[in-house]
Short mmCIF file of C-alpha atoms in Angstrom, two decimals:
data_model
loop_
_atom_site.label_atom_id
_atom_site.label_comp_id
_atom_site.label_asym_id
_atom_site.label_seq_id
_atom_site.Cartn_x
_atom_site.Cartn_y
_atom_site.Cartn_z
CA UNK M 27 -4.69 1.66 13.04
CA UNK M 28 -4.85 -1.74 14.65
CA UNK M 29 -2.09 -2.91 16.97
CA UNK M 30 -0.85 -5.40 14.38
CA UNK M 31 0.18 -2.41 12.22
CA UNK M 32 2.31 -0.84 14.96
CA UNK M 33 5.92 -1.14 16.08
CA UNK M 34 5.56 -0.79 19.85
CA UNK M 35 8.46 -2.43 21.69
CA UNK M 36 11.69 -0.58 22.35
CA UNK M 37 13.69 -3.54 21.00
CA UNK M 38 11.76 -3.39 17.70
CA UNK M 39 12.38 0.36 17.44
CA UNK M 40 16.11 -0.20 18.04
CA UNK M 41 16.27 -2.97 15.42
CA UNK M 42 14.85 -0.60 12.80
CA UNK M 43 17.22 2.22 13.89
CA UNK M 44 20.24 -0.08 13.64
CA UNK M 45 19.63 -0.76 9.95
CA UNK M 46 20.73 2.84 9.26
CA UNK M 47 18.40 2.96 6.28
CA UNK M 48 16.80 6.40 6.53
CA UNK M 49 15.62 9.33 4.47
CA UNK M 50 14.49 12.76 5.60
CA UNK M 51 12.96 16.01 4.55
CA UNK M 52 12.55 19.21 6.55
CA UNK M 53 9.58 17.92 8.58
CA UNK M 54 10.00 14.12 8.95
CA UNK M 55 12.61 11.35 9.12
CA UNK M 56 11.69 7.84 7.93
CA UNK M 57 13.72 4.80 9.00
CA UNK M 58 12.92 1.50 7.33
CA UNK M 59 13.81 -2.17 7.61
CA UNK M 60 12.96 -4.89 5.08
CA UNK M 61 10.95 -7.83 6.42
CA UNK M 62 10.25 -10.26 3.56
CA UNK M 63 7.19 -12.44 3.93
CA UNK M 64 5.36 -10.07 6.25
CA UNK M 65 1.60 -9.77 5.61
CA UNK M 66 1.43 -6.00 6.08
CA UNK M 67 3.63 -3.07 7.01
CA UNK M 68 4.20 -1.99 10.61
CA UNK M 69 4.85 1.59 11.62
CA UNK M 70 6.22 3.34 14.70
CA UNK M 71 5.65 7.03 15.33
CA UNK M 72 7.92 9.20 17.44
CA UNK M 73 7.41 12.85 18.31
CA UNK M 74 10.08 14.34 20.55
CA UNK M 75 9.75 16.79 23.40
CA UNK M 76 11.09 19.63 21.25
CA UNK M 77 7.57 19.76 19.81
CA UNK M 78 5.51 21.67 22.36
CA UNK M 79 3.68 20.02 25.21
CA UNK M 80 1.89 16.66 25.30
CA UNK M 81 -1.19 18.10 23.62
CA UNK M 82 0.84 19.30 20.61
CA UNK M 83 2.74 16.03 20.37
CA UNK M 84 -0.46 13.97 20.37
CA UNK M 85 -1.96 16.32 17.80
CA UNK M 86 1.03 15.74 15.48
CA UNK M 87 0.81 11.95 16.01
CA UNK M 88 -2.90 11.93 15.15
CA UNK M 89 -2.20 13.76 11.89
CA UNK M 90 0.60 11.32 11.00
CA UNK M 91 -1.69 8.35 11.71
CA UNK M 92 -4.47 9.83 9.59
CA UNK M 93 -2.10 10.43 6.68
CA UNK M 94 -0.82 6.84 6.89
CA UNK M 95 -4.41 5.58 6.97
CA UNK M 96 -5.20 7.53 3.79
CA UNK M 97 -2.16 6.18 1.88
CA UNK M 98 -2.34 2.68 3.41
CA UNK M 99 -3.32 0.89 0.13
CA UNK M 100 -0.24 2.34 -1.59
CA UNK M 101 2.29 1.36 1.09
CA UNK M 102 4.61 -1.62 0.68
CA UNK M 103 3.73 -4.57 2.91
CA UNK M 104 7.18 -6.13 3.43
CA UNK M 105 8.65 -3.43 5.65
CA UNK M 106 8.74 -2.02 9.17
CA UNK M 107 9.28 1.72 9.30
CA UNK M 108 9.47 4.56 11.79
CA UNK M 109 8.22 8.09 11.26
CA UNK M 110 9.98 10.70 13.39
CA UNK M 111 8.56 14.21 13.45
CA UNK M 112 11.04 17.07 13.47
CA UNK M 113 10.27 20.30 15.38
CA UNK M 114 9.23 21.96 12.09
CA UNK M 115 6.23 19.58 11.94
CA UNK M 116 4.53 21.39 14.81
CA UNK M 117 1.60 23.54 13.76
CA UNK M 118 1.20 22.14 10.25
CA UNK M 119 -2.24 21.95 8.69
CA UNK M 120 -3.46 18.48 7.69
CA UNK M 121 -2.80 19.07 3.98
CA UNK M 122 0.78 20.20 4.67
CA UNK M 123 1.39 17.23 6.97
CA UNK M 124 0.15 14.83 4.32
CA UNK M 125 2.19 16.47 1.55
CA UNK M 126 5.43 16.38 3.57
CA UNK M 127 4.94 12.86 4.90
CA UNK M 128 4.05 11.45 1.46
CA UNK M 129 7.18 13.16 0.11
CA UNK M 130 9.34 11.47 2.76
CA UNK M 131 7.68 8.09 2.09
CA UNK M 132 8.33 8.47 -1.65
CA UNK M 133 11.99 9.27 -0.94
CA UNK M 134 12.15 6.05 1.08
CA UNK M 135 10.45 4.16 -1.78
CA UNK M 136 7.73 2.94 0.58
CA UNK M 137 4.87 4.04 -1.68
CA UNK M 138 4.25 1.77 -4.67
#
């Protein structure tokens, strides 16, 4: 995904966290913040150190990014959201990652 689709700065992450608008399933937590008038969504991805070493964390992030790329046309455009991987997300196959992440996004009402 291009940089314009990413939440990168710590202050932007904190602003989304402070809205306290979150949903979760067993594998992922999704925080969201409404931003009316925004051209497209922005996403931040966080994978904590409880998930293996750096190789495993990057592997999980790549799978999250690929899932978001596949469902990109269905995602709402007026929102910033964060995807946080729980330790249970380590070692998932791509199909399982997609199924669980789409479930969390539907709970958050981010998929049209």
